[in-house]
PDB file of C-alpha atoms in Angstrom:
ATOM      1  CA  UNK Y  44      -0.012  31.006  23.505  1.00  0.00           C
ATOM      2  CA  UNK Y  45      -1.485  30.716  27.000  1.00  0.00           C
ATOM      3  CA  UNK Y  46       1.405  32.745  28.388  1.00  0.00           C
ATOM      4  CA  UNK Y  47       0.751  35.679  26.057  1.00  0.00           C
ATOM      5  CA  UNK Y  48      -3.008  35.647  26.557  1.00  0.00           C
ATOM      6  CA  UNK Y  49      -2.513  35.734  30.307  1.00  0.00           C
ATOM      7  CA  UNK Y  50      -0.169  38.700  30.043  1.00  0.00           C
ATOM      8  CA  UNK Y  51      -2.676  40.625  27.928  1.00  0.00           C
ATOM      9  CA  UNK Y  52      -5.198  40.411  30.742  1.00  0.00           C
ATOM     10  CA  UNK Y  53      -2.908  42.090  33.241  1.00  0.00           C
ATOM     11  CA  UNK Y  54      -1.557  45.124  31.368  1.00  0.00           C
ATOM     12  CA  UNK Y  55      -2.794  48.403  29.947  1.00  0.00           C
ATOM     13  CA  UNK Y  56      -3.769  48.728  26.254  1.00  0.00           C
ATOM     14  CA  UNK Y  57      -0.465  50.358  25.339  1.00  0.00           C
ATOM     15  CA  UNK Y  58       1.490  47.576  27.032  1.00  0.00           C
ATOM     16  CA  UNK Y  59      -0.355  44.965  25.018  1.00  0.00           C
ATOM     17  CA  UNK Y  60       1.386  45.941  21.769  1.00  0.00           C
ATOM     18  CA  UNK Y  61       4.852  44.527  22.589  1.00  0.00           C
ATOM     19  CA  UNK Y  62       3.256  41.368  23.992  1.00  0.00           C
ATOM     20  CA  UNK Y  63       1.384  40.788  20.736  1.00  0.00           C
ATOM     21  CA  UNK Y  64       4.470  41.544  18.642  1.00  0.00           C
ATOM     22  CA  UNK Y  65       6.488  39.123  20.746  1.00  0.00           C
ATOM     23  CA  UNK Y  66       3.872  36.414  20.212  1.00  0.00           C
ATOM     24  CA  UNK Y  67       4.152  36.923  16.445  1.00  0.00           C
ATOM     25  CA  UNK Y  68       7.896  36.268  16.703  1.00  0.00           C
ATOM     26  CA  UNK Y  69       7.613  33.118  18.807  1.00  0.00           C
ATOM     27  CA  UNK Y  70       8.988  30.133  16.849  1.00  0.00           C
ATOM     28  CA  UNK Y  71       6.936  27.649  18.863  1.00  0.00           C
ATOM     29  CA  UNK Y  72       3.601  29.162  17.790  1.00  0.00           C
ATOM     30  CA  UNK Y  73       1.991  28.409  14.441  1.00  0.00           C
ATOM     31  CA  UNK Y  74      -1.679  29.050  15.190  1.00  0.00           C
ATOM     32  CA  UNK Y  75      -2.896  32.499  16.228  1.00  0.00           C
ATOM     33  CA  UNK Y  76      -6.649  31.969  16.199  1.00  0.00           C
ATOM     34  CA  UNK Y  77      -6.969  32.264  19.968  1.00  0.00           C
ATOM     35  CA  UNK Y  78      -5.078  35.556  19.919  1.00  0.00           C
ATOM     36  CA  UNK Y  79      -7.244  36.857  17.091  1.00  0.00           C
ATOM     37  CA  UNK Y  80     -10.488  36.332  19.035  1.00  0.00           C
ATOM     38  CA  UNK Y  81      -9.045  37.591  22.305  1.00  0.00           C
ATOM     39  CA  UNK Y  82     -11.270  40.316  23.839  1.00  0.00           C
ATOM     40  CA  UNK Y  83      -8.157  42.304  24.736  1.00  0.00           C
ATOM     41  CA  UNK Y  84      -7.032  42.351  21.093  1.00  0.00           C
ATOM     42  CA  UNK Y  85     -10.493  43.327  19.884  1.00  0.00           C
ATOM     43  CA  UNK Y  86     -10.584  46.112  22.450  1.00  0.00           C
ATOM     44  CA  UNK Y  87      -7.197  47.356  21.278  1.00  0.00           C
ATOM     45  CA  UNK Y  88      -8.213  47.193  17.612  1.00  0.00           C
ATOM     46  CA  UNK Y  89     -11.137  49.541  18.244  1.00  0.00           C
ATOM     47  CA  UNK Y  90      -8.748  52.419  18.896  1.00  0.00           C
ATOM     48  CA  UNK Y  91      -7.689  54.444  15.865  1.00  0.00           C
ATOM     49  CA  UNK Y  92      -4.001  54.316  16.775  1.00  0.00           C
ATOM     50  CA  UNK Y  93      -3.812  50.516  16.976  1.00  0.00           C
ATOM     51  CA  UNK Y  94      -6.576  49.450  14.601  1.00  0.00           C
ATOM     52  CA  UNK Y  95      -4.061  47.825  12.222  1.00  0.00           C
ATOM     53  CA  UNK Y  96      -2.964  45.328  14.883  1.00  0.00           C
ATOM     54  CA  UNK Y  97      -6.053  43.192  14.218  1.00  0.00           C
ATOM     55  CA  UNK Y  98      -5.226  42.933  10.507  1.00  0.00           C
ATOM     56  CA  UNK Y  99      -1.623  42.064  11.359  1.00  0.00           C
ATOM     57  CA  UNK Y 100      -2.648  39.145  13.558  1.00  0.00           C
ATOM     58  CA  UNK Y 101      -5.222  38.092  10.975  1.00  0.00           C
ATOM     59  CA  UNK Y 102      -2.515  37.723   8.315  1.00  0.00           C
ATOM     60  CA  UNK Y 103      -0.439  35.608  10.697  1.00  0.00           C
ATOM     61  CA  UNK Y 104      -3.526  33.415  11.050  1.00  0.00           C
ATOM     62  CA  UNK Y 105      -4.530  33.016   7.407  1.00  0.00           C
ATOM     63  CA  UNK Y 106      -2.438  35.202   5.115  1.00  0.00           C
ATOM     64  CA  UNK Y 107       0.915  35.231   3.376  1.00  0.00           C
ATOM     65  CA  UNK Y 108       3.932  37.485   3.102  1.00  0.00           C
ATOM     66  CA  UNK Y 109       2.633  38.974  -0.147  1.00  0.00           C
ATOM     67  CA  UNK Y 110      -0.669  39.810   1.598  1.00  0.00           C
ATOM     68  CA  UNK Y 111       1.248  41.637   4.291  1.00  0.00           C
ATOM     69  CA  UNK Y 112       3.456  43.544   1.857  1.00  0.00           C
ATOM     70  CA  UNK Y 113       0.382  44.633  -0.105  1.00  0.00           C
ATOM     71  CA  UNK Y 114      -1.035  46.519   2.895  1.00  0.00           C
ATOM     72  CA  UNK Y 115       0.964  49.680   3.537  1.00  0.00           C
ATOM     73  CA  UNK Y 116      -1.051  50.473   6.675  1.00  0.00           C
ATOM     74  CA  UNK Y 117       0.441  47.556   8.590  1.00  0.00           C
ATOM     75  CA  UNK Y 118       3.384  48.031  10.957  1.00  0.00           C
ATOM     76  CA  UNK Y 119       6.835  47.063   9.735  1.00  0.00           C
ATOM     77  CA  UNK Y 120       7.758  43.483  10.498  1.00  0.00           C
ATOM     78  CA  UNK Y 121      10.737  42.623  12.649  1.00  0.00           C
ATOM     79  CA  UNK Y 122      13.315  40.198  11.156  1.00  0.00           C
ATOM     80  CA  UNK Y 123      11.941  37.381  13.316  1.00  0.00           C
ATOM     81  CA  UNK Y 124       8.364  38.166  12.265  1.00  0.00           C
ATOM     82  CA  UNK Y 125       9.413  38.221   8.612  1.00  0.00           C
ATOM     83  CA  UNK Y 126      11.063  34.820   8.952  1.00  0.00           C
ATOM     84  CA  UNK Y 127       8.011  33.507  10.777  1.00  0.00           C
ATOM     85  CA  UNK Y 128       5.625  34.748   8.095  1.00  0.00           C
ATOM     86  CA  UNK Y 129       7.778  33.124   5.407  1.00  0.00           C
ATOM     87  CA  UNK Y 130       7.352  29.781   7.134  1.00  0.00           C
ATOM     88  CA  UNK Y 131       3.599  30.347   7.379  1.00  0.00           C
ATOM     89  CA  UNK Y 132       3.494  31.346   3.708  1.00  0.00           C
ATOM     90  CA  UNK Y 133       5.310  28.154   2.726  1.00  0.00           C
ATOM     91  CA  UNK Y 134       2.752  26.156   4.733  1.00  0.00           C
ATOM     92  CA  UNK Y 135      -0.086  27.793   2.781  1.00  0.00           C
ATOM     93  CA  UNK Y 136       1.625  27.175  -0.567  1.00  0.00           C
ATOM     94  CA  UNK Y 137       2.316  23.537   0.283  1.00  0.00           C
ATOM     95  CA  UNK Y 138      -1.272  23.056   1.463  1.00  0.00           C
ATOM     96  CA  UNK Y 139      -2.624  24.144  -1.916  1.00  0.00           C
ATOM     97  CA  UNK Y 140      -0.211  22.194  -4.140  1.00  0.00           C
ATOM     98  CA  UNK Y 141       1.374  18.795  -3.671  1.00  0.00           C
ATOM     99  CA  UNK Y 142       3.921  19.786  -6.305  1.00  0.00           C
ATOM    100  CA  UNK Y 143       5.168  23.339  -5.775  1.00  0.00           C
ATOM    101  CA  UNK Y 144       7.299  25.033  -8.416  1.00  0.00           C
ATOM    102  CA  UNK Y 145      10.383  26.957  -7.339  1.00  0.00           C
ATOM    103  CA  UNK Y 146       9.331  30.033  -9.323  1.00  0.00           C
ATOM    104  CA  UNK Y 147       5.963  30.273  -7.569  1.00  0.00           C
ATOM    105  CA  UNK Y 148       7.595  29.867  -4.167  1.00  0.00           C
ATOM    106  CA  UNK Y 149      10.227  32.506  -4.974  1.00  0.00           C
ATOM    107  CA  UNK Y 150       7.569  34.993  -6.022  1.00  0.00           C
ATOM    108  CA  UNK Y 151       5.386  34.484  -2.935  1.00  0.00           C
ATOM    109  CA  UNK Y 152       8.330  34.458  -0.527  1.00  0.00           C
ATOM    110  CA  UNK Y 153      10.202  37.377  -2.065  1.00  0.00           C
ATOM    111  CA  UNK Y 154      13.322  35.328  -2.808  1.00  0.00           C
ATOM    112  CA  UNK Y 155      15.719  35.997  -5.662  1.00  0.00           C
ATOM    113  CA  UNK Y 156      17.380  32.571  -5.962  1.00  0.00           C
ATOM    114  CA  UNK Y 157      16.583  28.876  -5.607  1.00  0.00           C
ATOM    115  CA  UNK Y 158      18.960  28.321  -2.689  1.00  0.00           C
ATOM    116  CA  UNK Y 159      16.848  30.475  -0.383  1.00  0.00           C
ATOM    117  CA  UNK Y 160      13.764  28.437  -1.248  1.00  0.00           C
ATOM    118  CA  UNK Y 161      15.602  25.199  -0.515  1.00  0.00           C
ATOM    119  CA  UNK Y 162      16.981  26.542   2.769  1.00  0.00           C
ATOM    120  CA  UNK Y 163      13.490  27.541   3.918  1.00  0.00           C
ATOM    121  CA  UNK Y 164      12.072  24.119   3.025  1.00  0.00           C
ATOM    122  CA  UNK Y 165      14.890  22.375   4.898  1.00  0.00           C
ATOM    123  CA  UNK Y 166      14.465  24.645   7.912  1.00  0.00           C
ATOM    124  CA  UNK Y 167      10.699  24.094   7.903  1.00  0.00           C
ATOM    125  CA  UNK Y 168      11.318  20.354   7.777  1.00  0.00           C
ATOM    126  CA  UNK Y 169      13.492  20.534  10.891  1.00  0.00           C
ATOM    127  CA  UNK Y 170      10.695  22.452  12.608  1.00  0.00           C
ATOM    128  CA  UNK Y 171       8.263  19.687  11.518  1.00  0.00           C
ATOM    129  CA  UNK Y 172       6.076  22.190   9.702  1.00  0.00           C
ATOM    130  CA  UNK Y 173       6.406  20.357   6.409  1.00  0.00           C
ATOM    131  CA  UNK Y 174       7.711  17.125   4.931  1.00  0.00           C
ATOM    132  CA  UNK Y 175       8.851  17.437   1.335  1.00  0.00           C
ATOM    133  CA  UNK Y 176      11.426  16.351  -1.235  1.00  0.00           C
ATOM    134  CA  UNK Y 177      13.449  18.858  -3.229  1.00  0.00           C
ATOM    135  CA  UNK Y 178      13.877  18.049  -6.917  1.00  0.00           C
ATOM    136  CA  UNK Y 179      16.628  20.452  -7.952  1.00  0.00           C
ATOM    137  CA  UNK Y 180      16.774  19.226 -11.534  1.00  0.00           C
ATOM    138  CA  UNK Y 181      13.068  19.817 -12.172  1.00  0.00           C
ATOM    139  CA  UNK Y 182      13.003  22.764  -9.736  1.00  0.00           C
ATOM    140  CA  UNK Y 183       9.964  21.552  -7.841  1.00  0.00           C
ATOM    141  CA  UNK Y 184       9.042  20.771  -4.234  1.00  0.00           C
ATOM    142  CA  UNK Y 185       7.175  17.475  -3.797  1.00  0.00           C
ATOM    143  CA  UNK Y 186       5.040  17.840  -0.660  1.00  0.00           C
ATOM    144  CA  UNK Y 187       4.365  14.764   1.482  1.00  0.00           C
ATOM    145  CA  UNK Y 188       2.908  16.412   4.573  1.00  0.00           C
ATOM    146  CA  UNK Y 189       2.202  19.918   5.819  1.00  0.00           C
ATOM    147  CA  UNK Y 190       0.833  21.165   9.130  1.00  0.00           C
ATOM    148  CA  UNK Y 191      -2.496  22.995   9.038  1.00  0.00           C
ATOM    149  CA  UNK Y 192      -3.045  26.688   9.692  1.00  0.00           C
ATOM    150  CA  UNK Y 193      -5.931  28.535  11.317  1.00  0.00           C
ATOM    151  CA  UNK Y 194      -9.264  28.395   9.489  1.00  0.00           C
ATOM    152  CA  UNK Y 195     -11.537  31.299   8.601  1.00  0.00           C
ATOM    153  CA  UNK Y 196     -15.168  30.949   9.615  1.00  0.00           C
ATOM    154  CA  UNK Y 197     -16.258  31.377   6.002  1.00  0.00           C
ATOM    155  CA  UNK Y 198     -14.048  28.426   5.029  1.00  0.00           C
ATOM    156  CA  UNK Y 199     -15.679  26.020   7.480  1.00  0.00           C
ATOM    157  CA  UNK Y 200     -18.538  25.122   5.129  1.00  0.00           C
ATOM    158  CA  UNK Y 201     -16.106  24.310   2.321  1.00  0.00           C
ATOM    159  CA  UNK Y 202     -14.056  22.148   4.692  1.00  0.00           C
ATOM    160  CA  UNK Y 203     -17.217  20.384   5.850  1.00  0.00           C
ATOM    161  CA  UNK Y 204     -18.221  19.668   2.242  1.00  0.00           C
ATOM    162  CA  UNK Y 205     -14.783  18.248   1.475  1.00  0.00           C
ATOM    163  CA  UNK Y 206     -14.907  16.036   4.560  1.00  0.00           C
ATOM    164  CA  UNK Y 207     -18.405  14.893   3.627  1.00  0.00           C
ATOM    165  CA  UNK Y 208     -17.208  14.012   0.116  1.00  0.00           C
ATOM    166  CA  UNK Y 209     -14.223  12.182   1.599  1.00  0.00           C
ATOM    167  CA  UNK Y 210     -16.523  10.195   3.918  1.00  0.00           C
ATOM    168  CA  UNK Y 211     -18.751   9.234   0.970  1.00  0.00           C
ATOM    169  CA  UNK Y 212     -15.723   8.111  -1.037  1.00  0.00           C
ATOM    170  CA  UNK Y 213     -14.573   6.014   1.924  1.00  0.00           C
ATOM    171  CA  UNK Y 214     -18.009   4.391   2.169  1.00  0.00           C
ATOM    172  CA  UNK Y 215     -17.879   3.600  -1.555  1.00  0.00           C
ATOM    173  CA  UNK Y 216     -14.422   2.053  -1.255  1.00  0.00           C
ATOM    174  CA  UNK Y 217     -15.488   0.020   1.777  1.00  0.00           C
ATOM    175  CA  UNK Y 218     -18.545  -1.180  -0.132  1.00  0.00           C
ATOM    176  CA  UNK Y 219     -16.385  -2.246  -3.081  1.00  0.00           C
ATOM    177  CA  UNK Y 220     -13.980  -4.067  -0.764  1.00  0.00           C
ATOM    178  CA  UNK Y 221     -16.890  -5.803   0.972  1.00  0.00           C
ATOM    179  CA  UNK Y 222     -18.252  -6.964  -2.402  1.00  0.00           C
ATOM    180  CA  UNK Y 223     -14.850  -8.304  -3.414  1.00  0.00           C
ATOM    181  CA  UNK Y 224     -14.580 -10.163  -0.107  1.00  0.00           C
ATOM    182  CA  UNK Y 225     -18.019 -11.723  -0.675  1.00  0.00           C
ATOM    183  CA  UNK Y 226     -16.974 -12.865  -4.162  1.00  0.00           C
ATOM    184  CA  UNK Y 227     -13.713 -14.291  -2.821  1.00  0.00           C
ATOM    185  CA  UNK Y 228     -15.536 -16.128  -0.026  1.00  0.00           C
ATOM    186  CA  UNK Y 229     -18.059 -17.603  -2.486  1.00  0.00           C
ATOM    187  CA  UNK Y 230     -15.269 -18.707  -4.821  1.00  0.00           C
ATOM    188  CA  UNK Y 231     -13.461 -20.380  -1.931  1.00  0.00           C
ATOM    189  CA  UNK Y 232     -16.692 -22.043  -0.779  1.00  0.00           C
ATOM    190  CA  UNK Y 233     -17.449 -23.338  -4.290  1.00  0.00           C
ATOM    191  CA  UNK Y 234     -13.900 -24.654  -4.621  1.00  0.00           C
ATOM    192  CA  UNK Y 235     -14.192 -26.434  -1.289  1.00  0.00           C
ATOM    193  CA  UNK Y 236     -17.495 -28.027  -2.350  1.00  0.00           C
ATOM    194  CA  UNK Y 237     -15.983 -29.151  -5.659  1.00  0.00           C
ATOM    195  CA  UNK Y 238     -12.995 -30.668  -3.873  1.00  0.00           C
ATOM    196  CA  UNK Y 239     -15.345 -32.529  -1.532  1.00  0.00           C
ATOM    197  CA  UNK Y 240     -17.413 -33.943  -4.414  1.00  0.00           C
ATOM    198  CA  UNK Y 241     -14.265 -34.977  -6.284  1.00  0.00           C
ATOM    199  CA  UNK Y 242     -12.859 -36.751  -3.215  1.00  0.00           C
ATOM    200  CA  UNK Y 243     -16.196 -38.461  -2.631  1.00  0.00           C
ATOM    201  CA  UNK Y 244     -16.407 -39.664  -6.259  1.00  0.00           C
ATOM    202  CA  UNK Y 245     -12.817 -40.880  -6.173  1.00  0.00           C
ATOM    203  CA  UNK Y 246     -13.475 -42.862  -2.988  1.00  0.00           C
ATOM    204  CA  UNK Y 247     -16.558 -44.427  -4.580  1.00  0.00           C
ATOM    205  CA  UNK Y 248     -14.543 -45.519  -7.620  1.00  0.00           C
ATOM    206  CA  UNK Y 249     -11.868 -47.035  -5.406  1.00  0.00           C
ATOM    207  CA  UNK Y 250     -14.487 -48.969  -3.424  1.00  0.00           C
ATOM    208  CA  UNK Y 251     -16.167 -50.266  -6.582  1.00  0.00           C
ATOM    209  CA  UNK Y 252     -12.825 -51.323  -8.076  1.00  0.00           C
ATOM    210  CA  UNK Y 253     -11.794 -53.152  -4.907  1.00  0.00           C
ATOM    211  CA  UNK Y 254     -15.144 -54.973  -4.748  1.00  0.00           C
ATOM    212  CA  UNK Y 255     -14.998 -55.992  -8.419  1.00  0.00           C
ATOM    213  CA  UNK Y 256     -11.435 -57.294  -8.100  1.00  0.00           C
ATOM    214  CA  UNK Y 257     -12.348 -59.348  -5.036  1.00  0.00           C
ATOM    215  CA  UNK Y 258     -15.388 -60.882  -6.775  1.00  0.00           C
ATOM    216  CA  UNK Y 259     -13.348 -61.888  -9.841  1.00  0.00           C
ATOM    217  CA  UNK Y 260     -10.681 -63.589  -7.734  1.00  0.00           C
ATOM    218  CA  UNK Y 261     -13.318 -65.526  -5.777  1.00  0.00           C
ATOM    219  CA  UNK Y 262     -15.036 -66.764  -8.962  1.00  0.00           C
ATOM    220  CA  UNK Y 263     -11.767 -68.048 -10.444  1.00  0.00           C
ATOM    221  CA  UNK Y 264     -11.015 -70.022  -7.290  1.00  0.00           C
ATOM    222  CA  UNK Y 265     -14.509 -71.640  -7.200  1.00  0.00           C
ATOM    223  CA  UNK Y 266     -14.256 -73.203 -10.712  1.00  0.00           C
ATOM    224  CA  UNK Y 267     -11.411 -75.680  -9.675  1.00  0.00           C
ATOM    225  CA  UNK Y 268     -11.709 -76.254  -5.947  1.00  0.00           C
ATOM    226  CA  UNK Y 269      -8.817 -78.112  -4.328  1.00  0.00           C
ATOM    227  CA  UNK Y 270      -6.738 -78.086  -7.503  1.00  0.00           C
ATOM    228  CA  UNK Y 271      -3.804 -76.137  -8.517  1.00  0.00           C
ATOM    229  CA  UNK Y 272      -3.959 -74.661 -11.948  1.00  0.00           C
ATOM    230  CA  UNK Y 273      -1.399 -76.292 -14.180  1.00  0.00           C
ATOM    231  CA  UNK Y 274       0.610 -74.886 -16.955  1.00  0.00           C
ATOM    232  CA  UNK Y 275      -0.315 -76.846 -20.098  1.00  0.00           C
ATOM    233  CA  UNK Y 276       2.974 -76.016 -21.644  1.00  0.00           C
ATOM    234  CA  UNK Y 277       4.897 -78.052 -19.104  1.00  0.00           C
ATOM    235  CA  UNK Y 278       2.894 -81.278 -19.970  1.00  0.00           C
ATOM    236  CA  UNK Y 279       3.709 -81.043 -23.647  1.00  0.00           C
ATOM    237  CA  UNK Y 280       7.444 -81.068 -23.061  1.00  0.00           C
ATOM    238  CA  UNK Y 281       9.688 -84.023 -24.125  1.00  0.00           C
ATOM    239  CA  UNK Y 282      10.748 -84.683 -20.543  1.00  0.00           C
ATOM    240  CA  UNK Y 283       7.150 -85.138 -19.481  1.00  0.00           C
ATOM    241  CA  UNK Y 284       6.389 -87.514 -22.370  1.00  0.00           C
ATOM    242  CA  UNK Y 285       9.396 -89.750 -21.577  1.00  0.00           C
ATOM    243  CA  UNK Y 286       8.447 -89.845 -17.915  1.00  0.00           C
ATOM    244  CA  UNK Y 287       4.888 -90.775 -18.814  1.00  0.00           C
ATOM    245  CA  UNK Y 288       6.097 -93.624 -21.048  1.00  0.00           C
ATOM    246  CA  UNK Y 289       8.481 -94.956 -18.415  1.00  0.00           C
ATOM    247  CA  UNK Y 290       5.729 -95.028 -15.839  1.00  0.00           C
ATOM    248  CA  UNK Y 291       3.438 -96.936 -18.190  1.00  0.00           C
ATOM    249  CA  UNK Y 292       6.050 -99.600 -18.995  1.00  0.00           C
ATOM    250  CA  UNK Y 293       6.694-100.214 -15.341  1.00  0.00           C
ATOM    251  CA  UNK Y 294       3.012-100.797 -14.756  1.00  0.00           C
ATOM    252  CA  UNK Y 295       2.882-103.457 -17.488  1.00  0.00           C
ATOM    253  CA  UNK Y 296       5.645-105.509 -15.850  1.00  0.00           C
TER     254      UNK Y 296
END
């Protein structure tokens, strides 16, 4: 756009017309706000002969193809300008609806079949003006992304209100997330404390059990010091009784 604005400063009013028309054909330009507020354009629009040029640029800023066709006072579009305005119209349609019906697009774009709608969407995708998926069976365009257009001054307040609402919603979501994090942290802290108490209690039980077992073993050993506990069953056996008798007889001799 800088190139065209610079040229407007160095030519006569009549010579500005082809420069402006050329700018409206330029495929690399999507936003015409700077051209619309150009002093050279405003000066040109004040003349009766070229007063419609301001409205023409205004439609390329904010309007659609149907807006242009509805105004008979506007100059006839060149093929390149028509194609350009179709792309801009598609951008506006996609900005207002995440799901765009083929029939609505055909009406606004002046198309008579679905293929032309699909071709324009594909071409706009290559130009990175829009990102969308074509659903031919349902005859809808599912919009993922669309580039913005110029903004009217009277629309700024509405945009501000929407951004303010969006910021408030973000704050609410962040607050909810923060609360959930606090709950999760408290749950984790409580679980850690419970695990600590359980481990501590388990260690206490182990210590008490070890102490009790040691005390019992010591008491049993103290009742018969220096002796080895015998198994009464072995002294009641026949072998033991015969050995006891033999030992006694030998003592008598």
